């Protein structure tokens, strides 16, 4: 009989790692199925934001994960090197991290992998490809086959695992998505770029300590620091250039010398390949008990730096909902809010990334000149803010619901001091200016305890950064209730409203039963 798990996670990149770790932390039996025998060990992504860093904190050791990272400013320039727009980096954003972080992906993946292997509830099966699946009313059976890395195919031993739910985080070429017959909508952006990853053989020059996008009609290109010791360079392929030509070592050295005056005495090349930048979104994110996440559900051009961040948001959103459903704390209809919340959000970000990509890939000289003139004249509006969640588990008409809540350093009554999430755990959090115990009463406190909600009373501890009191003042509230994915569920305007806030959370989770009907 196939071993039985609560959740099977297919794919062990950033999305799969985050999902497996969060669910393992919550005590669920998780199996990870990954065709490659080890972690990739090279950086594919180079940027995360503060929200993603907060998930890394929940899923692994954040200090270890971000040990070779730095705040990352972005500069967009034209072909003459003239600045079109500068995107600064805030060193300490409201989530407790810089809002733009350049980081080394293998450090992040290793830190999460190390954490989840210590839970004792997560089985990591590397070297196994998923070749088939069958669903029924109780779960999903995955058929596995050993992966042959030399032949790049599944021709090894056979096995099966069974889980109540499956998260398919197996990349843009998702085999699970193909098995489900799910199509993708093509949003019409397709560009080929050469990626060259390097390590500095000398101290990183100051002009490379941030990201620069060169919007040059002759050849778009960019560079970004990976922490302080590594650098990525990317170059758009011109008409007629082939993958074979662009992945030849001499091509890399020619471009590095031509555009940055760098050679083998300056950097060591660690990876060179051609990427296809695309924008595609799966038409279905859920098929029965199987959920698509990360690149399996959506891909976007890299110009906004939100591809991996969006996948990790998927994991954070889905993990707490699966936890409640698996524990009998919410109806299965809650899982339908995964797509209704995440799809509009990632679609908006994808269109923003496409817009930036068109700026970077303006190939006609006259069009590029008009673009530059519009920037210099101040006629180009700044990028819109990231959208809030507008549907799902939210308290209607209660402050800026669907936006992100802050994280500062606090001291609890028992003397423990640290970042809020490290002290409260991965779950719901009620932050109140004053002790809400009397206002809530035993029945509502029991509801919060049942849902795994931590109550933080700022008057009984110490808001060391003042960040949470400042947030309450901004909200005009005496308390706010944050979801496990850091999203604001709702606020309480006074002590009398506190009980209604808890009632509304309970009702919002219960209402999802109607979505499944």
Short mmCIF file of C-alpha atoms in Angstrom, two decimals:
data_model
loop_
_atom_site.label_atom_id
_atom_site.label_comp_id
_atom_site.label_asym_id
_atom_site.label_seq_id
_atom_site.Cartn_x
_atom_site.Cartn_y
_atom_site.Cartn_z
CA UNK A 1 0.00 0.00 0.00
CA UNK A 2 1.29 3.47 -0.90
CA UNK A 3 2.37 5.58 2.11
CA UNK A 4 -0.27 8.15 3.04
CA UNK A 5 0.39 11.84 3.68
CA UNK A 6 -1.65 14.94 4.35
CA UNK A 7 -0.03 16.86 1.49
CA UNK A 8 2.26 15.96 -1.38
CA UNK A 9 4.37 18.80 -2.76
CA UNK A 10 5.66 18.27 -6.28
CA UNK A 11 8.74 20.38 -6.99
CA UNK A 12 11.41 21.59 -4.60
CA UNK A 13 12.17 25.10 -5.78
CA UNK A 14 11.33 28.20 -3.71
CA UNK A 15 7.55 27.66 -3.87
CA UNK A 16 7.69 23.98 -3.00
CA UNK A 17 10.25 24.54 -0.25
CA UNK A 18 8.11 27.24 1.37
CA UNK A 19 4.92 25.18 1.16
CA UNK A 20 6.54 22.03 2.56
CA UNK A 21 8.21 23.90 5.41
CA UNK A 22 5.14 25.86 6.47
CA UNK A 23 2.93 22.76 6.42
CA UNK A 24 5.56 20.71 8.21
CA UNK A 25 5.84 23.44 10.83
CA UNK A 26 2.08 23.16 11.37
CA UNK A 27 2.49 19.45 12.11
CA UNK A 28 1.25 17.91 8.87
CA UNK A 29 2.71 14.85 7.22
CA UNK A 30 4.21 16.09 3.95
CA UNK A 31 6.01 14.30 1.15
CA UNK A 32 8.07 16.22 -1.40
CA UNK A 33 8.58 14.68 -4.84
CA UNK A 34 11.42 16.25 -6.83
CA UNK A 35 13.03 14.74 -9.89
CA UNK A 36 16.49 16.23 -9.33
CA UNK A 37 18.61 14.42 -6.72
CA UNK A 38 19.80 17.56 -4.91
CA UNK A 39 19.06 21.24 -4.53
CA UNK A 40 19.91 23.17 -7.68
CA UNK A 41 22.80 25.01 -6.02
CA UNK A 42 22.84 27.98 -8.40
CA UNK A 43 20.86 31.22 -8.38
CA UNK A 44 17.88 31.46 -10.70
CA UNK A 45 16.25 34.32 -8.82
CA UNK A 46 18.30 37.19 -7.39
CA UNK A 47 15.67 39.43 -5.79
CA UNK A 48 13.02 39.12 -3.12
CA UNK A 49 10.95 41.76 -1.37
CA UNK A 50 10.28 42.25 2.33
CA UNK A 51 7.04 40.26 2.26
CA UNK A 52 8.88 37.28 0.80
CA UNK A 53 11.69 37.67 3.33
CA UNK A 54 9.04 37.43 6.04
CA UNK A 55 7.92 34.08 4.62
CA UNK A 56 11.55 32.94 4.52
CA UNK A 57 11.65 33.85 8.21
CA UNK A 58 8.62 31.63 8.83
CA UNK A 59 9.99 28.74 6.77
CA UNK A 60 13.68 28.76 7.70
CA UNK A 61 16.46 30.59 9.51
CA UNK A 62 16.26 34.08 8.01
CA UNK A 63 19.71 35.10 9.19
CA UNK A 64 21.28 32.06 7.53
CA UNK A 65 19.15 32.42 4.41
CA UNK A 66 20.04 36.09 3.90
CA UNK A 67 23.64 36.00 5.12
CA UNK A 68 24.97 37.17 1.75
CA UNK A 69 22.28 39.70 0.88
CA UNK A 70 21.97 43.44 0.71
CA UNK A 71 19.35 46.13 0.06
CA UNK A 72 19.13 46.61 -3.70
CA UNK A 73 18.46 49.88 -5.46
CA UNK A 74 17.28 49.76 -9.08
CA UNK A 75 18.33 52.19 -11.77
CA UNK A 76 16.76 52.34 -15.23
CA UNK A 77 18.87 54.13 -17.83
CA UNK A 78 18.65 54.67 -21.59
CA UNK A 79 21.21 53.73 -24.21
CA UNK A 80 23.30 56.81 -23.36
CA UNK A 81 23.39 55.93 -19.68
CA UNK A 82 20.98 58.74 -18.73
CA UNK A 83 18.73 57.95 -15.79
CA UNK A 84 15.08 57.34 -16.62
CA UNK A 85 13.94 56.26 -13.16
CA UNK A 86 15.54 55.36 -9.86
CA UNK A 87 13.86 52.91 -7.49
CA UNK A 88 15.47 53.28 -4.05
CA UNK A 89 15.71 50.53 -1.46
CA UNK A 90 14.32 51.15 2.02
CA UNK A 91 16.77 49.49 4.43
CA UNK A 92 14.14 48.73 7.07
CA UNK A 93 10.65 48.48 5.65
CA UNK A 94 7.43 47.92 7.61
CA UNK A 95 7.76 44.14 7.32
CA UNK A 96 11.09 44.21 9.17
CA UNK A 97 13.33 43.82 6.10
CA UNK A 98 14.55 45.98 3.19
CA UNK A 99 11.83 46.32 0.58
CA UNK A 100 14.24 45.24 -2.19
CA UNK A 101 16.79 42.56 -1.34
CA UNK A 102 19.47 41.08 -3.56
CA UNK A 103 20.21 37.59 -2.29
CA UNK A 104 21.87 34.29 -3.12
CA UNK A 105 19.14 31.74 -3.82
CA UNK A 106 21.11 28.63 -2.73
CA UNK A 107 21.50 30.15 0.76
CA UNK A 108 17.73 30.64 1.01
CA UNK A 109 16.91 27.15 -0.25
CA UNK A 110 19.48 25.49 2.02
CA UNK A 111 18.16 27.31 5.09
CA UNK A 112 14.58 26.24 4.40
CA UNK A 113 15.63 22.69 3.52
CA UNK A 114 17.56 22.42 6.78
CA UNK A 115 14.60 23.70 8.81
CA UNK A 116 11.96 21.41 7.31
CA UNK A 117 14.10 18.28 7.63
CA UNK A 118 14.16 18.91 11.37
CA UNK A 119 10.38 18.79 11.79
CA UNK A 120 10.20 15.02 11.57
CA UNK A 121 6.99 15.23 9.52
CA UNK A 122 8.37 15.97 6.04
CA UNK A 123 9.74 13.25 3.75
CA UNK A 124 11.88 14.64 0.93
CA UNK A 125 12.06 12.25 -2.01
CA UNK A 126 14.62 13.68 -4.39
CA UNK A 127 15.37 11.84 -7.61
CA UNK A 128 11.71 10.90 -8.21
CA UNK A 129 9.54 12.23 -11.02
CA UNK A 130 5.74 12.24 -10.97
CA UNK A 131 4.55 10.33 -14.02
CA UNK A 132 0.86 9.92 -13.25
CA UNK A 133 -1.90 10.72 -10.79
CA UNK A 134 -5.34 9.43 -9.87
CA UNK A 135 -7.89 11.28 -7.75
CA UNK A 136 -10.87 10.07 -5.76
CA UNK A 137 -13.09 11.49 -3.04
CA UNK A 138 -10.49 10.89 -0.32
CA UNK A 139 -7.17 11.79 -1.89
CA UNK A 140 -4.67 11.64 -4.73
CA UNK A 141 -2.32 8.81 -5.67
CA UNK A 142 0.89 9.93 -7.36
CA UNK A 143 2.81 7.48 -9.52
CA UNK A 144 6.56 8.01 -9.27
CA UNK A 145 9.52 6.93 -11.34
CA UNK A 146 13.21 7.31 -10.59
CA UNK A 147 14.83 10.14 -12.56
CA UNK A 148 17.89 9.44 -14.72
CA UNK A 149 19.97 12.64 -14.64
CA UNK A 150 22.33 11.48 -17.39
CA UNK A 151 19.59 10.62 -19.87
CA UNK A 152 17.28 13.36 -18.51
CA UNK A 153 14.31 11.02 -18.33
CA UNK A 154 12.29 8.92 -15.89
CA UNK A 155 13.39 5.31 -16.41
CA UNK A 156 14.17 4.12 -12.89
CA UNK A 157 12.28 2.17 -10.24
CA UNK A 158 8.55 2.70 -9.74
CA UNK A 159 6.71 3.73 -6.61
CA UNK A 160 3.52 5.43 -5.39
CA UNK A 161 2.56 7.87 -2.66
CA UNK A 162 -0.88 8.97 -1.59
CA UNK A 163 -1.95 12.29 -0.08
CA UNK A 164 -5.18 14.06 0.73
CA UNK A 165 -4.07 17.09 -1.30
CA UNK A 166 -1.31 17.91 -3.78
CA UNK A 167 0.52 21.18 -4.40
CA UNK A 168 2.11 21.17 -7.86
CA UNK A 169 5.05 23.58 -7.72
CA UNK A 170 7.01 21.90 -10.47
CA UNK A 171 7.83 24.91 -12.61
CA UNK A 172 6.73 26.51 -15.84
CA UNK A 173 6.91 23.17 -17.69
CA UNK A 174 4.84 21.51 -14.98
CA UNK A 175 4.30 17.83 -15.62
CA UNK A 176 1.41 17.80 -13.15
CA UNK A 177 -0.29 20.61 -15.04
CA UNK A 178 0.02 18.57 -18.22
CA UNK A 179 -1.36 15.47 -16.51
CA UNK A 180 -4.37 17.54 -15.43
CA UNK A 181 -4.86 18.91 -18.94
CA UNK A 182 -4.76 22.53 -17.77
CA UNK A 183 -4.07 25.12 -20.46
CA UNK A 184 -2.31 28.44 -20.00
CA UNK A 185 -3.33 31.87 -21.25
CA UNK A 186 -0.50 33.55 -23.15
CA UNK A 187 -0.45 37.30 -22.41
CA UNK A 188 1.72 37.98 -25.42
CA UNK A 189 5.16 38.70 -23.99
CA UNK A 190 8.02 36.53 -25.25
CA UNK A 191 11.68 37.61 -25.17
CA UNK A 192 14.95 35.64 -25.12
CA UNK A 193 17.78 36.86 -22.90
CA UNK A 194 21.24 35.51 -22.15
CA UNK A 195 21.94 35.03 -18.45
CA UNK A 196 25.55 35.13 -17.19
CA UNK A 197 26.15 34.53 -13.48
CA UNK A 198 29.58 35.41 -12.10
CA UNK A 199 31.63 35.59 -8.93
CA UNK A 200 33.89 38.56 -8.28
CA UNK A 201 37.61 37.84 -8.19
CA UNK A 202 38.20 41.26 -6.64
CA UNK A 203 36.11 43.54 -4.40
CA UNK A 204 32.79 44.41 -6.03
CA UNK A 205 33.12 47.85 -7.69
CA UNK A 206 30.62 50.42 -6.34
CA UNK A 207 28.91 50.82 -9.71
CA UNK A 208 27.86 47.16 -9.56
CA UNK A 209 26.43 47.27 -6.01
CA UNK A 210 22.87 47.76 -7.28
CA UNK A 211 20.67 46.77 -10.20
CA UNK A 212 20.80 48.62 -13.52
CA UNK A 213 18.45 48.06 -16.44
CA UNK A 214 19.93 49.43 -19.69
CA UNK A 215 16.99 50.31 -21.96
CA UNK A 216 19.17 50.47 -25.07
CA UNK A 217 17.40 49.98 -28.42
CA UNK A 218 20.64 48.53 -29.83
CA UNK A 219 20.57 45.73 -27.22
CA UNK A 220 18.74 45.76 -23.94
CA UNK A 221 20.86 44.49 -21.07
CA UNK A 222 21.04 44.59 -17.30
CA UNK A 223 23.18 43.78 -14.31
CA UNK A 224 22.31 43.14 -10.68
CA UNK A 225 24.38 42.32 -7.64
CA UNK A 226 23.79 38.99 -5.92
CA UNK A 227 24.69 40.03 -2.42
CA UNK A 228 28.21 41.48 -2.33
CA UNK A 229 30.35 38.77 -3.92
CA UNK A 230 28.39 37.74 -7.01
CA UNK A 231 26.96 39.51 -10.06
CA UNK A 232 24.39 38.68 -12.73
CA UNK A 233 24.53 40.04 -16.27
CA UNK A 234 21.77 39.64 -18.84
CA UNK A 235 21.66 40.55 -22.53
CA UNK A 236 18.71 40.51 -24.92
CA UNK A 237 19.11 38.28 -27.95
CA UNK A 238 19.04 40.17 -31.23
CA UNK A 239 17.28 38.87 -34.36
CA UNK A 240 19.28 36.04 -35.87
CA UNK A 241 21.19 35.16 -32.70
CA UNK A 242 20.79 31.53 -31.63
CA UNK A 243 20.87 29.80 -28.25
CA UNK A 244 23.93 27.83 -29.36
CA UNK A 245 25.82 30.98 -30.31
CA UNK A 246 24.88 32.85 -27.14
CA UNK A 247 25.83 30.03 -24.78
CA UNK A 248 29.35 29.75 -26.19
CA UNK A 249 31.91 30.93 -23.56
CA UNK A 250 33.52 33.36 -25.99
CA UNK A 251 30.18 35.14 -26.42
CA UNK A 252 29.94 35.81 -22.70
CA UNK A 253 33.43 37.24 -22.50
CA UNK A 254 32.84 39.36 -25.60
CA UNK A 255 29.68 40.90 -24.16
CA UNK A 256 31.15 41.43 -20.68
CA UNK A 257 34.12 43.24 -22.21
CA UNK A 258 32.02 45.26 -24.66
CA UNK A 259 29.43 46.49 -22.18
CA UNK A 260 31.22 46.46 -18.82
CA UNK A 261 34.96 46.24 -19.58
CA UNK A 262 35.24 43.04 -17.56
CA UNK A 263 37.36 39.99 -18.26
CA UNK A 264 38.66 36.76 -16.69
CA UNK A 265 40.78 38.71 -14.21
CA UNK A 266 37.66 40.40 -12.82
CA UNK A 267 35.01 37.67 -12.61
CA UNK A 268 34.55 33.93 -12.85
CA UNK A 269 31.56 32.70 -14.86
CA UNK A 270 29.48 30.17 -12.90
CA UNK A 271 26.50 29.79 -15.23
CA UNK A 272 25.60 30.82 -18.77
CA UNK A 273 22.27 30.03 -20.43
CA UNK A 274 19.44 31.54 -22.45
CA UNK A 275 16.15 32.22 -20.66
CA UNK A 276 12.78 32.70 -22.28
CA UNK A 277 10.87 35.55 -20.61
CA UNK A 278 7.15 34.90 -20.91
CA UNK A 279 3.81 35.84 -19.36
CA UNK A 280 1.36 32.96 -19.00
CA UNK A 281 -1.33 32.13 -16.46
CA UNK A 282 -3.00 28.77 -15.98
CA UNK A 283 -6.71 28.73 -16.76
CA UNK A 284 -7.37 26.57 -13.66
CA UNK A 285 -5.42 26.68 -10.41
CA UNK A 286 -7.37 23.89 -8.76
CA UNK A 287 -8.45 20.55 -10.17
CA UNK A 288 -10.13 18.55 -7.47
CA UNK A 289 -7.53 18.00 -4.77
CA UNK A 290 -4.59 19.29 -6.81
CA UNK A 291 -3.45 22.92 -6.71
CA UNK A 292 -1.04 24.65 -9.07
CA UNK A 293 1.40 27.09 -7.49
CA UNK A 294 4.39 29.19 -8.51
CA UNK A 295 5.56 28.95 -12.12
CA UNK A 296 3.24 25.99 -12.67
CA UNK A 297 0.35 28.46 -12.25
CA UNK A 298 1.87 31.67 -13.60
CA UNK A 299 5.00 33.09 -15.20
CA UNK A 300 5.92 36.72 -15.71
CA UNK A 301 8.83 38.73 -17.12
CA UNK A 302 11.49 39.48 -14.47
CA UNK A 303 11.40 43.27 -14.71
CA UNK A 304 9.35 43.72 -11.54
CA UNK A 305 11.33 41.11 -9.60
CA UNK A 306 8.10 39.39 -8.56
CA UNK A 307 8.15 35.97 -10.19
CA UNK A 308 9.51 33.96 -7.27
CA UNK A 309 7.90 36.33 -4.77
CA UNK A 310 4.51 35.53 -6.28
CA UNK A 311 5.13 31.80 -6.07
CA UNK A 312 6.09 32.06 -2.41
CA UNK A 313 2.91 34.10 -1.81
CA UNK A 314 1.00 31.17 -3.31
CA UNK A 315 2.61 28.82 -0.80
CA UNK A 316 1.92 31.12 2.14
CA UNK A 317 -1.71 31.61 1.13
CA UNK A 318 -2.41 27.95 0.51
CA UNK A 319 -0.58 26.47 3.51
CA UNK A 320 -2.72 28.02 6.25
CA UNK A 321 -5.93 27.19 4.40
CA UNK A 322 -4.94 23.56 3.97
CA UNK A 323 -4.03 23.48 7.66
CA UNK A 324 -7.51 24.62 8.72
CA UNK A 325 -9.28 22.23 6.35
CA UNK A 326 -7.12 19.25 7.27
CA UNK A 327 -7.69 19.97 10.95
CA UNK A 328 -11.45 20.20 10.55
CA UNK A 329 -11.36 23.88 11.50
CA UNK A 330 -12.84 25.12 8.22
CA UNK A 331 -14.88 23.61 5.37
CA UNK A 332 -13.20 22.52 2.18
CA UNK A 333 -14.72 25.48 0.37
CA UNK A 334 -12.05 27.61 2.01
CA UNK A 335 -9.60 26.17 -0.50
CA UNK A 336 -11.49 27.80 -3.36
CA UNK A 337 -10.41 31.19 -2.01
CA UNK A 338 -6.82 30.33 -2.94
CA UNK A 339 -7.38 31.07 -6.62
CA UNK A 340 -9.95 33.84 -6.05
CA UNK A 341 -7.42 35.70 -3.89
CA UNK A 342 -4.16 34.93 -5.64
CA UNK A 343 -5.07 34.93 -9.34
CA UNK A 344 -6.22 38.60 -9.58
CA UNK A 345 -3.19 39.70 -7.54
CA UNK A 346 -0.63 37.88 -9.67
CA UNK A 347 -2.41 38.89 -12.89
CA UNK A 348 -2.10 42.57 -11.94
CA UNK A 349 1.60 42.14 -11.16
CA UNK A 350 2.14 40.31 -14.43
CA UNK A 351 0.67 43.19 -16.42
CA UNK A 352 2.87 45.61 -14.47
CA UNK A 353 5.91 43.49 -15.32
CA UNK A 354 4.89 43.38 -18.98
CA UNK A 355 4.66 47.18 -19.00
CA UNK A 356 8.17 47.50 -17.60
CA UNK A 357 9.36 44.87 -20.06
CA UNK A 358 8.11 46.95 -22.96
CA UNK A 359 10.14 49.89 -21.66
CA UNK A 360 13.25 47.73 -21.44
CA UNK A 361 12.67 46.13 -24.86
CA UNK A 362 11.99 49.19 -27.01
CA UNK A 363 14.05 48.31 -30.08
CA UNK A 364 13.16 51.14 -32.47
CA UNK A 365 15.42 54.18 -32.11
CA UNK A 366 12.65 56.76 -32.65
CA UNK A 367 10.32 55.02 -30.20
CA UNK A 368 13.13 54.86 -27.62
CA UNK A 369 13.81 58.58 -28.06
CA UNK A 370 10.13 59.37 -27.50
CA UNK A 371 10.14 57.13 -24.44
CA UNK A 372 13.18 58.94 -23.04
CA UNK A 373 11.61 62.35 -23.66
CA UNK A 374 8.46 61.29 -21.81
CA UNK A 375 10.54 60.19 -18.80
CA UNK A 376 12.61 63.38 -18.78
CA UNK A 377 9.46 65.50 -18.98
CA UNK A 378 7.90 63.72 -16.04
CA UNK A 379 5.04 62.43 -18.16
CA UNK A 380 5.50 58.79 -17.19
CA UNK A 381 3.49 57.99 -14.05
CA UNK A 382 5.17 55.92 -11.35
CA UNK A 383 4.27 52.24 -11.19
CA UNK A 384 1.01 51.71 -9.30
CA UNK A 385 1.21 50.22 -5.81
CA UNK A 386 0.79 46.50 -5.44
CA UNK A 387 -2.91 45.60 -5.35
CA UNK A 388 -4.54 44.42 -2.14
CA UNK A 389 -6.54 41.24 -1.97
CA UNK A 390 -10.11 42.15 -2.85
CA UNK A 391 -11.94 38.88 -2.37
CA UNK A 392 -11.80 35.96 0.01
CA UNK A 393 -11.28 35.74 3.75
CA UNK A 394 -11.58 39.43 4.62
CA UNK A 395 -13.76 41.52 6.92
CA UNK A 396 -15.74 43.78 4.64
CA UNK A 397 -15.65 47.50 5.39
CA UNK A 398 -12.99 47.18 8.07
CA UNK A 399 -9.99 49.38 7.36
CA UNK A 400 -7.62 48.64 4.46
CA UNK A 401 -8.37 44.91 4.46
CA UNK A 402 -6.35 42.83 2.05
CA UNK A 403 -3.19 44.90 2.54
CA UNK A 404 -0.11 43.76 4.43
CA UNK A 405 0.42 44.19 8.16
CA UNK A 406 3.76 45.25 9.65
CA UNK A 407 6.33 43.36 11.69
CA UNK A 408 8.45 45.04 14.33
CA UNK A 409 10.40 43.91 17.34
CA UNK A 410 8.40 43.34 20.52
CA UNK A 411 8.87 42.17 24.08
CA UNK A 412 6.19 39.85 25.46
CA UNK A 413 5.10 39.69 29.12
CA UNK A 414 7.23 36.55 29.64
CA UNK A 415 10.33 38.53 28.70
CA UNK A 416 10.86 37.02 25.24
CA UNK A 417 12.11 39.61 22.76
CA UNK A 418 12.40 39.48 18.98
CA UNK A 419 10.60 39.94 15.70
CA UNK A 420 6.84 39.59 16.07
CA UNK A 421 6.53 36.47 13.90
CA UNK A 422 9.31 34.66 15.72
CA UNK A 423 7.36 35.06 18.96
CA UNK A 424 3.84 34.42 17.66
CA UNK A 425 4.46 31.65 15.12
CA UNK A 426 2.85 31.02 11.73
CA UNK A 427 -0.83 31.65 12.37
CA UNK A 428 -3.46 34.29 12.95
CA UNK A 429 -2.34 37.19 15.16
CA UNK A 430 -4.55 39.66 17.04
CA UNK A 431 -2.58 42.77 18.00
CA UNK A 432 -4.37 45.06 20.47
CA UNK A 433 -3.33 48.33 22.08
CA UNK A 434 -4.65 47.07 25.42
CA UNK A 435 -5.34 43.64 26.85
CA UNK A 436 -8.52 42.43 25.05
CA UNK A 437 -9.24 39.52 27.40
CA UNK A 438 -12.20 41.11 29.19
CA UNK A 439 -13.67 42.62 26.04
CA UNK A 440 -13.55 39.28 24.21
CA UNK A 441 -14.73 36.99 26.97
CA UNK A 442 -14.07 33.25 27.28
CA UNK A 443 -16.13 32.09 24.27
CA UNK A 444 -14.40 34.32 21.76
CA UNK A 445 -11.00 33.64 23.28
CA UNK A 446 -11.79 29.96 22.79
CA UNK A 447 -12.51 30.64 19.10
CA UNK A 448 -9.12 32.30 18.71
CA UNK A 449 -7.39 29.46 20.51
CA UNK A 450 -9.13 26.90 18.32
CA UNK A 451 -7.89 28.75 15.21
CA UNK A 452 -4.36 28.96 16.59
CA UNK A 453 -4.49 32.74 16.92
CA UNK A 454 -1.92 34.47 19.13
CA UNK A 455 -3.07 37.55 21.05
CA UNK A 456 -0.49 40.31 21.55
CA UNK A 457 -1.47 43.08 23.99
CA UNK A 458 0.94 45.97 23.55
CA UNK A 459 0.21 47.39 27.00
CA UNK A 460 1.39 44.16 28.62
CA UNK A 461 4.68 44.02 26.73
CA UNK A 462 6.80 46.47 24.79
CA UNK A 463 6.47 47.58 21.18
CA UNK A 464 10.22 48.13 20.83
CA UNK A 465 10.13 49.83 17.43
CA UNK A 466 6.77 51.51 17.96
CA UNK A 467 5.77 50.00 14.63
CA UNK A 468 2.58 48.29 15.78
CA UNK A 469 1.20 51.22 17.78
CA UNK A 470 1.96 53.48 14.84
CA UNK A 471 0.05 51.08 12.59
CA UNK A 472 -2.95 51.05 14.92
CA UNK A 473 -2.96 54.85 14.92
CA UNK A 474 -2.83 54.85 11.14
CA UNK A 475 -5.80 52.47 11.09
CA UNK A 476 -7.69 54.44 13.71
CA UNK A 477 -8.21 51.15 15.52
CA UNK A 478 -7.68 49.59 18.92
CA UNK A 479 -6.80 46.20 17.41
CA UNK A 480 -6.12 44.47 14.13
CA UNK A 481 -6.32 40.83 13.12
CA UNK A 482 -3.70 39.53 10.71
CA UNK A 483 -3.98 36.31 8.74
CA UNK A 484 -1.07 33.82 8.71
CA UNK A 485 0.03 35.23 5.33
CA UNK A 486 0.43 38.71 6.93
CA UNK A 487 -2.72 40.03 5.24
CA UNK A 488 -5.01 42.31 7.24
CA UNK A 489 -8.27 40.47 7.87
CA UNK A 490 -9.89 43.38 9.69
CA UNK A 491 -9.74 45.96 12.46
CA UNK A 492 -11.67 46.83 15.61
CA UNK A 493 -12.50 50.49 16.09
CA UNK A 494 -13.21 50.18 19.81
CA UNK A 495 -13.47 47.60 22.60
CA UNK A 496 -17.08 46.80 21.70
CA UNK A 497 -16.01 46.01 18.12
CA UNK A 498 -13.39 43.48 19.24
CA UNK A 499 -15.92 40.72 19.74
CA UNK A 500 -17.50 41.39 16.36
CA UNK A 501 -14.05 41.18 14.74
CA UNK A 502 -13.56 37.66 16.10
CA UNK A 503 -17.13 36.70 15.18
CA UNK A 504 -16.56 37.92 11.64
CA UNK A 505 -13.41 35.84 11.27
CA UNK A 506 -15.27 32.76 12.43
CA UNK A 507 -18.12 33.55 10.05
CA UNK A 508 -15.81 34.28 7.11
CA UNK A 509 -14.18 30.87 7.48
CA UNK A 510 -17.57 29.17 7.83
CA UNK A 511 -19.07 31.01 4.84
CA UNK A 512 -16.62 29.30 2.53
CA UNK A 513 -18.78 26.21 2.83
CA UNK A 514 -21.19 27.93 0.45
CA UNK A 515 -18.44 28.30 -2.16
CA UNK A 516 -18.06 24.54 -2.28
CA UNK A 517 -21.79 23.92 -2.72
#
